[in-house]
XYZ file of C-alpha atoms in Angstrom:
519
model
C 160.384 271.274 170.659
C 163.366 268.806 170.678
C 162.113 265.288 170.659
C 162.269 263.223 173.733
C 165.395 260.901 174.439
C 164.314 256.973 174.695
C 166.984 254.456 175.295
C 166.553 250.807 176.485
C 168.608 248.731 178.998
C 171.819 248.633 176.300
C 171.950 252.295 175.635
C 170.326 251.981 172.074
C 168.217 255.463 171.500
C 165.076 254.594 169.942
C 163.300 256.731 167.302
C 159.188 258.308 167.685
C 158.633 256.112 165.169
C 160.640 253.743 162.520
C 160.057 253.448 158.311
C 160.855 251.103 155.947
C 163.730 253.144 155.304
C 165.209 252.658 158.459
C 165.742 249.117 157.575
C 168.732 248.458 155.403
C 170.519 245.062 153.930
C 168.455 242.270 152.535
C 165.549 240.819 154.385
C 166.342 237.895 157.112
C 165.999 234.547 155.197
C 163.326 231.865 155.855
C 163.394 230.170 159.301
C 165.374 226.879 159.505
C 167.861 228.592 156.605
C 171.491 229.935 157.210
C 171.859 232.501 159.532
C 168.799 230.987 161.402
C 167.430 234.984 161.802
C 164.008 233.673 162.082
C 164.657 230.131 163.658
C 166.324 227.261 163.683
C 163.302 225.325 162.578
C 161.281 225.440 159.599
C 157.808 225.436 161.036
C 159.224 226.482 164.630
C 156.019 225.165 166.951
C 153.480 224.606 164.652
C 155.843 221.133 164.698
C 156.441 220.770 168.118
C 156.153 223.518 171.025
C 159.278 224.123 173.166
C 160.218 222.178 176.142
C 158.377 223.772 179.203
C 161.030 223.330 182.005
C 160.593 224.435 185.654
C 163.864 224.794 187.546
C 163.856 222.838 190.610
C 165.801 221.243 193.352
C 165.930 221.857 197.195
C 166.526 220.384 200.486
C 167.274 216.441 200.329
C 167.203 214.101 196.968
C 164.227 212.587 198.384
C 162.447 216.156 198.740
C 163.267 217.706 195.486
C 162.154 213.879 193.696
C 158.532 214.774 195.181
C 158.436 218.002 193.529
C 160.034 216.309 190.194
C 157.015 214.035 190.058
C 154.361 216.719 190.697
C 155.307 219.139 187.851
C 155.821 216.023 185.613
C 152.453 215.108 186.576
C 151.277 219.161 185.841
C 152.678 218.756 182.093
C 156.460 219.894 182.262
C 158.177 218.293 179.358
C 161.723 218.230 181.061
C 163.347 218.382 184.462
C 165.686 220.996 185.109
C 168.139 220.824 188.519
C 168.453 223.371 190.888
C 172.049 222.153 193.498
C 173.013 224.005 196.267
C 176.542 225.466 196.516
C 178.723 223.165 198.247
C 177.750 220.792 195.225
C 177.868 223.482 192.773
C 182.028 224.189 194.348
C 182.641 220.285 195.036
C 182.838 220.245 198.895
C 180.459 217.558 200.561
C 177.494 218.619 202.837
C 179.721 216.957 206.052
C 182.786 219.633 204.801
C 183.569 223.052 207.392
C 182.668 225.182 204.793
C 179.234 223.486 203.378
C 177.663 224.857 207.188
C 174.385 226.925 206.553
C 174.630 226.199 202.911
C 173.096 222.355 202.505
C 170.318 222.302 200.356
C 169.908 226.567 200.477
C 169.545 226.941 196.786
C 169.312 223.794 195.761
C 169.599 220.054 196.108
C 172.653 218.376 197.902
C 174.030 215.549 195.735
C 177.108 213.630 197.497
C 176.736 210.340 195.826
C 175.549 208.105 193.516
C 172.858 207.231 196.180
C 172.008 210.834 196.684
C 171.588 210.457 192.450
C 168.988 207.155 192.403
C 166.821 209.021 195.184
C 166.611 212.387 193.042
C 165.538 210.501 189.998
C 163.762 207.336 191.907
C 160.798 206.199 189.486
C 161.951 208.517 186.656
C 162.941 206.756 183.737
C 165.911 208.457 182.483
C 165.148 207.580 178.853
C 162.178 208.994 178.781
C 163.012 213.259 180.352
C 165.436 215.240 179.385
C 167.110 216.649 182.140
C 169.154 220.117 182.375
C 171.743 219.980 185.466
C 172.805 223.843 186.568
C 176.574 222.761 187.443
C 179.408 224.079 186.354
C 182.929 223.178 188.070
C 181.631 220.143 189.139
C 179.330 219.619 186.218
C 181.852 216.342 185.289
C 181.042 214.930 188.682
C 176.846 215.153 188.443
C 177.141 214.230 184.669
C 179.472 211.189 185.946
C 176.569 210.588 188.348
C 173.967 210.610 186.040
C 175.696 208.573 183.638
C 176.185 205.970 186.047
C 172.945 205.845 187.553
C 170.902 205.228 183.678
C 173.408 202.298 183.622
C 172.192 201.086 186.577
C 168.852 201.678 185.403
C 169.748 199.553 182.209
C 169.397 202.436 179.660
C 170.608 202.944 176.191
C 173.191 205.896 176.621
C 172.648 206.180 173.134
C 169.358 207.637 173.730
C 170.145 209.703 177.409
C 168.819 213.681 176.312
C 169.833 216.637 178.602
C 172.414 219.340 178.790
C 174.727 220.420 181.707
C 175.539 223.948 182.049
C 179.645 223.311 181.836
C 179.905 226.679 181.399
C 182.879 227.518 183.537
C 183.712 231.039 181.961
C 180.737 232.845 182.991
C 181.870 231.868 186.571
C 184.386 233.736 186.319
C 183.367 236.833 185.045
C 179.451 237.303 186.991
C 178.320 234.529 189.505
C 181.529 232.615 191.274
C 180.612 228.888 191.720
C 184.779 227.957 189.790
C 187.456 225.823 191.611
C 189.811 225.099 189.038
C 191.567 228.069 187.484
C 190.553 229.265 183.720
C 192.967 226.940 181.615
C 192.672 223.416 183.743
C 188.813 224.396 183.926
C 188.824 224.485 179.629
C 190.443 221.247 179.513
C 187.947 219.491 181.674
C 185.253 221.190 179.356
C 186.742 219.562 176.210
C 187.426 216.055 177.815
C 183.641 216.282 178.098
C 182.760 217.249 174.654
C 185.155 214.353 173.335
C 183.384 211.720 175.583
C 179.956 212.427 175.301
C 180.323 212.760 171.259
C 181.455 208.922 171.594
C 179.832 207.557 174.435
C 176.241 210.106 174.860
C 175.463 211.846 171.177
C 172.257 213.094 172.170
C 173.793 215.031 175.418
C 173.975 218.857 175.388
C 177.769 219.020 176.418
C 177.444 222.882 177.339
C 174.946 225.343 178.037
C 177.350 228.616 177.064
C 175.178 230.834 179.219
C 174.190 234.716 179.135
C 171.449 234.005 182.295
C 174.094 234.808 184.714
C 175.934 237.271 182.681
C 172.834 239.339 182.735
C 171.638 238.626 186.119
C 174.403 240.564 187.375
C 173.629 243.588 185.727
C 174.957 243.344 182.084
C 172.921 244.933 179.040
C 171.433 243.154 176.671
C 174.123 244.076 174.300
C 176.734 242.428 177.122
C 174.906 239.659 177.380
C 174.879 238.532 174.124
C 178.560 239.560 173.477
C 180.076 237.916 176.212
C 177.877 234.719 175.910
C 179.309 234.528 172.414
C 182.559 235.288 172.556
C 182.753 232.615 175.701
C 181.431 230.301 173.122
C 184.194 230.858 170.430
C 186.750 230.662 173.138
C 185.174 226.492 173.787
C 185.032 225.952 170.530
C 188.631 227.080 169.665
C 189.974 224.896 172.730
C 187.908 221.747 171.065
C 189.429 222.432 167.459
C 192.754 222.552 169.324
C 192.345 219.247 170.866
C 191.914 218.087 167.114
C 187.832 217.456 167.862
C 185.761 217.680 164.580
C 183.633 221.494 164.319
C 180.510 219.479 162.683
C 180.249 217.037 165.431
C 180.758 218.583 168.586
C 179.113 222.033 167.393
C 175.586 220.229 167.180
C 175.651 219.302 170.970
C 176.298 223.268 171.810
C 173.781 225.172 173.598
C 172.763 228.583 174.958
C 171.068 229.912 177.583
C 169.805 233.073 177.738
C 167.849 235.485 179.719
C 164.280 237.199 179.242
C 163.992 240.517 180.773
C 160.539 243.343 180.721
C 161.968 245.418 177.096
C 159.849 243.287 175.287
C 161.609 244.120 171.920
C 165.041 244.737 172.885
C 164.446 241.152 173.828
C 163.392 239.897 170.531
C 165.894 241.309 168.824
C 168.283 239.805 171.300
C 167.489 236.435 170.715
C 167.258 237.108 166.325
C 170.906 238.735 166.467
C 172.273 236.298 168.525
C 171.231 233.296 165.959
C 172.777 235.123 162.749
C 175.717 235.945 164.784
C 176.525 232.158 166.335
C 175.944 231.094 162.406
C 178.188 233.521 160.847
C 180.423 232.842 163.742
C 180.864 228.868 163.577
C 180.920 229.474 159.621
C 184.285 231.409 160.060
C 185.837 228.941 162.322
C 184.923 226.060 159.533
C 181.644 224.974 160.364
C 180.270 223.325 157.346
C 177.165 221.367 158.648
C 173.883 223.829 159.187
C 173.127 222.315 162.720
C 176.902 222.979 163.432
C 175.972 226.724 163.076
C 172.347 227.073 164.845
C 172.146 228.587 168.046
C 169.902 226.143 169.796
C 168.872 227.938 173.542
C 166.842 227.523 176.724
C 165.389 230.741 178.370
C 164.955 231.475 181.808
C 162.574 234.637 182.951
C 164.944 237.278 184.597
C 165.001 236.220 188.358
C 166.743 239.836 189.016
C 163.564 241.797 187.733
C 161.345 239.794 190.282
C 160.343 242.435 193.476
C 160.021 241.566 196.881
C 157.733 244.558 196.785
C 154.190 243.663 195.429
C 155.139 240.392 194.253
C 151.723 239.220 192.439
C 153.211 242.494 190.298
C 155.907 239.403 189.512
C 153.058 237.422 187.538
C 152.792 239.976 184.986
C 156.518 240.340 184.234
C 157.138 236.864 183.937
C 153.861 236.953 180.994
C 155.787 239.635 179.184
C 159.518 238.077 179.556
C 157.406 234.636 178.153
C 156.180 236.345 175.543
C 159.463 238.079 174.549
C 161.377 233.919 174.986
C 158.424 232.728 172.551
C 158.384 234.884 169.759
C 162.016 235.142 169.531
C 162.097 231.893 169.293
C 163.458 229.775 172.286
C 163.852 226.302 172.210
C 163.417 225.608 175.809
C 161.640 228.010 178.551
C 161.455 228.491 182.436
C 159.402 230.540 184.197
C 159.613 231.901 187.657
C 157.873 231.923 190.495
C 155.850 235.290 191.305
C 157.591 234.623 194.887
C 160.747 233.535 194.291
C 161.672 237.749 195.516
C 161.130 236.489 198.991
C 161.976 232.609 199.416
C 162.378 229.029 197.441
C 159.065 229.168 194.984
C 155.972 227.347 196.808
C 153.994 224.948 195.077
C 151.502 227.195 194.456
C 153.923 229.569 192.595
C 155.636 227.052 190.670
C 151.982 225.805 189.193
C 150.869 229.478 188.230
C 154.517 229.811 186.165
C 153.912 227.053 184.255
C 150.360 227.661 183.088
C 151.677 230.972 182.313
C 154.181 228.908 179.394
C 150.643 226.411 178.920
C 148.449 229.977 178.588
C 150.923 231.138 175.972
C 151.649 227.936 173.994
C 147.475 227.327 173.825
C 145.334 230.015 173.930
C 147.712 233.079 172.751
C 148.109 232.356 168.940
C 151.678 233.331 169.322
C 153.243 229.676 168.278
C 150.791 229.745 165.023
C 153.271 230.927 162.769
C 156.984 231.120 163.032
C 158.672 234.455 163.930
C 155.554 236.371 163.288
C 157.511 240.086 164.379
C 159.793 239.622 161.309
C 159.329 242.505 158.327
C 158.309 245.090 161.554
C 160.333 247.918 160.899
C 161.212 248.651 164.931
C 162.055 244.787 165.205
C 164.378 244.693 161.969
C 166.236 248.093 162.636
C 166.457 246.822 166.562
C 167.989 243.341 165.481
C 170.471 244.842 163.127
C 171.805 247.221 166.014
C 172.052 245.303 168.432
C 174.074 242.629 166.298
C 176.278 245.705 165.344
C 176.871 246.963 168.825
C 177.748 242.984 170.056
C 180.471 242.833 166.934
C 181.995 245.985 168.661
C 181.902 244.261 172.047
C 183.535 241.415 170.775
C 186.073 243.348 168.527
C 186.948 244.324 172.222
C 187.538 241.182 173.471
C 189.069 239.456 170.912
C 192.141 242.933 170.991
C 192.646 241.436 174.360
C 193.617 237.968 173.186
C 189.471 236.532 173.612
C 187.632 235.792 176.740
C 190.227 233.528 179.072
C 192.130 236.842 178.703
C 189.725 238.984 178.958
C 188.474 237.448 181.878
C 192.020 237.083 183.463
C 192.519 240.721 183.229
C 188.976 241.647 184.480
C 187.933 243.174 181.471
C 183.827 241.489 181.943
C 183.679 241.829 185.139
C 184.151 245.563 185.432
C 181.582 246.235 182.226
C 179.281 244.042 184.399
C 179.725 245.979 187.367
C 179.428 249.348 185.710
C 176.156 248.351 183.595
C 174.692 247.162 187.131
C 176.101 250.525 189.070
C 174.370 252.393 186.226
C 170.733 250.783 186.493
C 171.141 251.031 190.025
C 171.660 254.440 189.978
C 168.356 255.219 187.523
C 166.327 253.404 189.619
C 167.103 255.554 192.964
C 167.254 258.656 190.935
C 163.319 257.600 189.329
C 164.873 257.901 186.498
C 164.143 254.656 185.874
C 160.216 253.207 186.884
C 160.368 250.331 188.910
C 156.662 249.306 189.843
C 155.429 248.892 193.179
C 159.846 249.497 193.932
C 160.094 253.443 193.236
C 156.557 254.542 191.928
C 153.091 253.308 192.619
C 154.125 251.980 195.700
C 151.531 250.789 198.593
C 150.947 250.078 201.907
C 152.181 245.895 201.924
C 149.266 243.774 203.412
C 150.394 240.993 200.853
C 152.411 237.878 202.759
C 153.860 235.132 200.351
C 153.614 231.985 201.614
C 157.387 231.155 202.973
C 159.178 228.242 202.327
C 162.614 227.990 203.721
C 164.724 225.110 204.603
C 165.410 223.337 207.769
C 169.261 222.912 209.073
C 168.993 219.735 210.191
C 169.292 219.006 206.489
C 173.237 218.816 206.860
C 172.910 216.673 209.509
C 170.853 213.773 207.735
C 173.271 213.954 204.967
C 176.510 213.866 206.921
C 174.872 210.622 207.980
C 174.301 209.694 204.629
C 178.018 210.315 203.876
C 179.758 208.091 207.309
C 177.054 205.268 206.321
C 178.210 205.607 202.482
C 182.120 205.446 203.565
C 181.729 202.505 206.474
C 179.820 200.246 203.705
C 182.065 200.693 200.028
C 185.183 198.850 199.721
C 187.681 201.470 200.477
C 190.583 199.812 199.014
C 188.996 200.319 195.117
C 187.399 204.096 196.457
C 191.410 205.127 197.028
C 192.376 203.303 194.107
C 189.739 205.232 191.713
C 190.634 208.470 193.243
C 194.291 208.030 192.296
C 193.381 206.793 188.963
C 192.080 210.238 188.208
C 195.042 211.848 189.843
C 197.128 210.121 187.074
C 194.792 210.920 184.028
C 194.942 214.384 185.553
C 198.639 214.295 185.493
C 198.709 213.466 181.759
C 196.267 214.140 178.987
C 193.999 211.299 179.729
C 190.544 212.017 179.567
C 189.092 212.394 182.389
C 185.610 211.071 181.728
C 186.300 207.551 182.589
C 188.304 207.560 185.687
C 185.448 209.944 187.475
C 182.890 207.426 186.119
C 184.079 204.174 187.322
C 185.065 205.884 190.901
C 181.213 207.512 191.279
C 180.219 203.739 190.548
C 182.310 202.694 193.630
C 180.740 205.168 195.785
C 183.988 207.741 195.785
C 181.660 211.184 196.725
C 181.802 214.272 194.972
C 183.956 216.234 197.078
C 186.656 213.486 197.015
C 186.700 213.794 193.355
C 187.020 217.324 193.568
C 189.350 217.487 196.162
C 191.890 215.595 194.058
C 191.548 217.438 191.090
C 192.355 220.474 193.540
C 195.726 218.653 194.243
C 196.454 218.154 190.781
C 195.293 221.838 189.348
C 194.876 224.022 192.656
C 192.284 226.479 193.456
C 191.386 229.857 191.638
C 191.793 232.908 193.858
């Protein structure tokens, strides 16, 4: 009798059952040693447990603030921002083309004002804060920056990360303006400002989330994310920034799907890889060459069908985050399927992360799956078959090129026309979706938002313009026109015209003059 076929989400056939002889090479050094296998830190959480983030932001400033303050008050240990999309493609919520999209899927931010209400009574010095932005993630970090100096704080001590991750837009979820090469440079004027000005400020979160969300493998995932990576760092070393400073301020963020292993092993290859990675491109610092990450739970395996079913996946993708060793962790809402997470839903994903981190046992040691023969053989090939991705990519001149010539995008869309297909086929269990299905009597509680959103902060906006002096507003804005023009960075400029109330789509509109749009 032949034995049965087994293959997980990257196409990775896996054995009855594995030996010590199916693991080859020398055993994965300590944690907190070169490659980082096992960790980046020595003791991992027996010194200090990861940050427990819940992803939020909806509606007005003054909304999503509420809901800031009651998860701080639940025992989150950092903020992370949710903006809706005509913030996340720099058009203000009073533009044409913002209509039926203010404060959807996230916050609208216009302002500086907009800013001081999202954070009022939050001491910026004391969270760390992790803004989803990407082509406009100059303009919110500008914000931000400007609103701790209003708040008197030592930038010297400001912690948080924006996503800056403009490649991924390009290849799986669409939120770019700029095109590819304009978009880099922005990138780098950031990493050169904040290693001066904010050291303790994750410049980029090079991110595999959205990668896999729209339908890559595991394999992709990691592939892509890191060869996006190398392509940042060789546009900062071309720019003449130093490897060993800018490196440390690098981070990742990465996805945690239901293959509980294939996950692990994700997360372990992707550490040795980054080091041996940054080592080849002249890293000589170890914190240069860790792979630092935050985790989100994977919002595309959440099921509109049976959605308590929801609570259990997100347990397993936690699980999968913790022991393969995340630094950071969100975890979504069992309803999220449906509409915005409630309250309710946003409480019960968090004291999943508290269940985990206190009563589980899994943080007692540090990477307590390493020496399993499964784990080991998994890491090693899945490391192999993301050098082979790579390889790829880097025959096509890296990933501005490869992106350029659509190379991601269509191994995106065929991974996602392939999973798509096993699920309608069966071939492929989906609980509650294709099997085991019932008769719904379950209703989430819904929470949508209201229209008249746009309307209160068009208001904002006329108010905001009728009050600034708009002599120095005009006077900023063409003061980043000329640094655009020439290779000043840009930092500076966008920073002192957010301070005299110059609003985000302003800014963006004229970099748009300067670089044009990507079609």
């Amino acid at each position: 009798m032949s034995e049965k076929k087994i293959k997980n989400s990257s196409g990775i056939q896996i054995k009855e059952v594995y030996r010590s002889s199916d693991v080859t090479g020398v055993p994965a050094s300590d944690p907190g040693i070169y490659p980082f296998t096992r960790g980046v830190q020595q003791s991992m959480y027996r010194g200090k447990l990861w940050t427990m983030r819940q992803y939020a932001g909806f509606s007005t400033a003054e909304e999503s603030n509420k809901r800031y303050h009651y998860l701080l008050s639940q025992g989150v240990s950092g903020l992370s921002v949710a903006f809706d999309l005509p913030t996340q493609i720099g058009y203000d919520s009073d533009h044409p083309l913002a209509e039926g999209e203010v404060g959807k899927v996230g916050v609208a931010i216009d302002s500086l004002e907009d800013m001081e209400l999202l954070f009022k009574d939050i001491r910026l010095e004391e969270v760390s804060t992790s803004m989803t932005i990407n082509a406009t993630g100059f303009i919110l970090l500008a914000f931000y920056v400007a609103l701790a100096k209003k708040q008197g704080a030592d930038l010297k001590k400001i912690a948080g990360t924006i996503q800056n991750d403009i490649l991924k837009e390009y290849a799986a979820r669409g939120t770019y303006i700029y095109p590819p090469r304009p978009s880099m440079r922005i990138i780098t004027d950031i990493f050169e400002w904040c290693s001066k000005e904010l050291p303790k400020w994750n410049t980029i979160s090079i991110s595999g989330y959205h990668i896999r969300e729209a339908g890559s493998t595991a394999v992709q995932e990691i592939a892509f994310t890191l060869s996006n990576g190398k392509a940042y760092v060789k546009a900062a070393l071309e720019k003449g920034l130093d490897i060993n400073v800018f490196a440390k301020r690098l981070s990742f963020f990465f996805n945690s799907h239901n293959n509980l292993f294939e996950e692990i092993a994700k997360f372990r290859a992707a550490r040795q890889m980054w080091a041996k990675m940054m080592k080849d491109m002249g890293a000589t610092d170890d914190k240069a060459m860790m792979l630092r990450f935050h985790t989100q739970t994977g919002g595309s395996t959440l099921t509109a069908q049976q959605p308590l079913n929801n609570i259990s996946r997100v347990t397993i993708q936690t699980l999968a985050a913790v022991l393969g060793g995340t630094q950071s962790l969100h975890t979504n809402g069992y309803d999220e399927a449906l509409n915005l997470p409630t309250e309710e839903a946003a409480r019960i994903a968090l004291r999943t992360q508290q269940i985990v981190a206190y009563e589980s046992g899994v943080p007692d040691t540090a990477d307590p799956l390493a020496g399993s023969y499964y784990v080991e053989w998994l890491t090693a090939q899945v490391e192999k078959d993301a050098w082979d991705q790579i390889e790829k990519i880097d025959q096509l001149g890296g990933s501005v090129a490869a992106i350029e010539q659509g190379y991601m995008q269509q191994a995106i869309a065929d991974s996602a026309y392939k999973v798509q297909q096993q699920i309608e086929s069966g071939e492929q269990i989906s609980v509650g979706v294709n099997k085991f299905q019932v008769d719904e009597l379950f209703h989430a509680p819904e929470f949508k938002i209201d229209e008249s959103i746009r309307k209160i902060q068009s208001d904002k906006i006329v108010k905001l313009k009728t009050n600034r002096n708009n002599e120095i507003a005009i006077k900023c804005l063409q003061e980043i026109k000329e640094a655009a023009l020439s290779a000043t960075n840009l930092m500076p400029p966008v920073i002192k015209a957010v301070e005299n109330n110059c609003t985000l789509g302003e800014i963006a509109d004229t970099l748009r003059s300067v670089f044009g749009e990507y079609k």
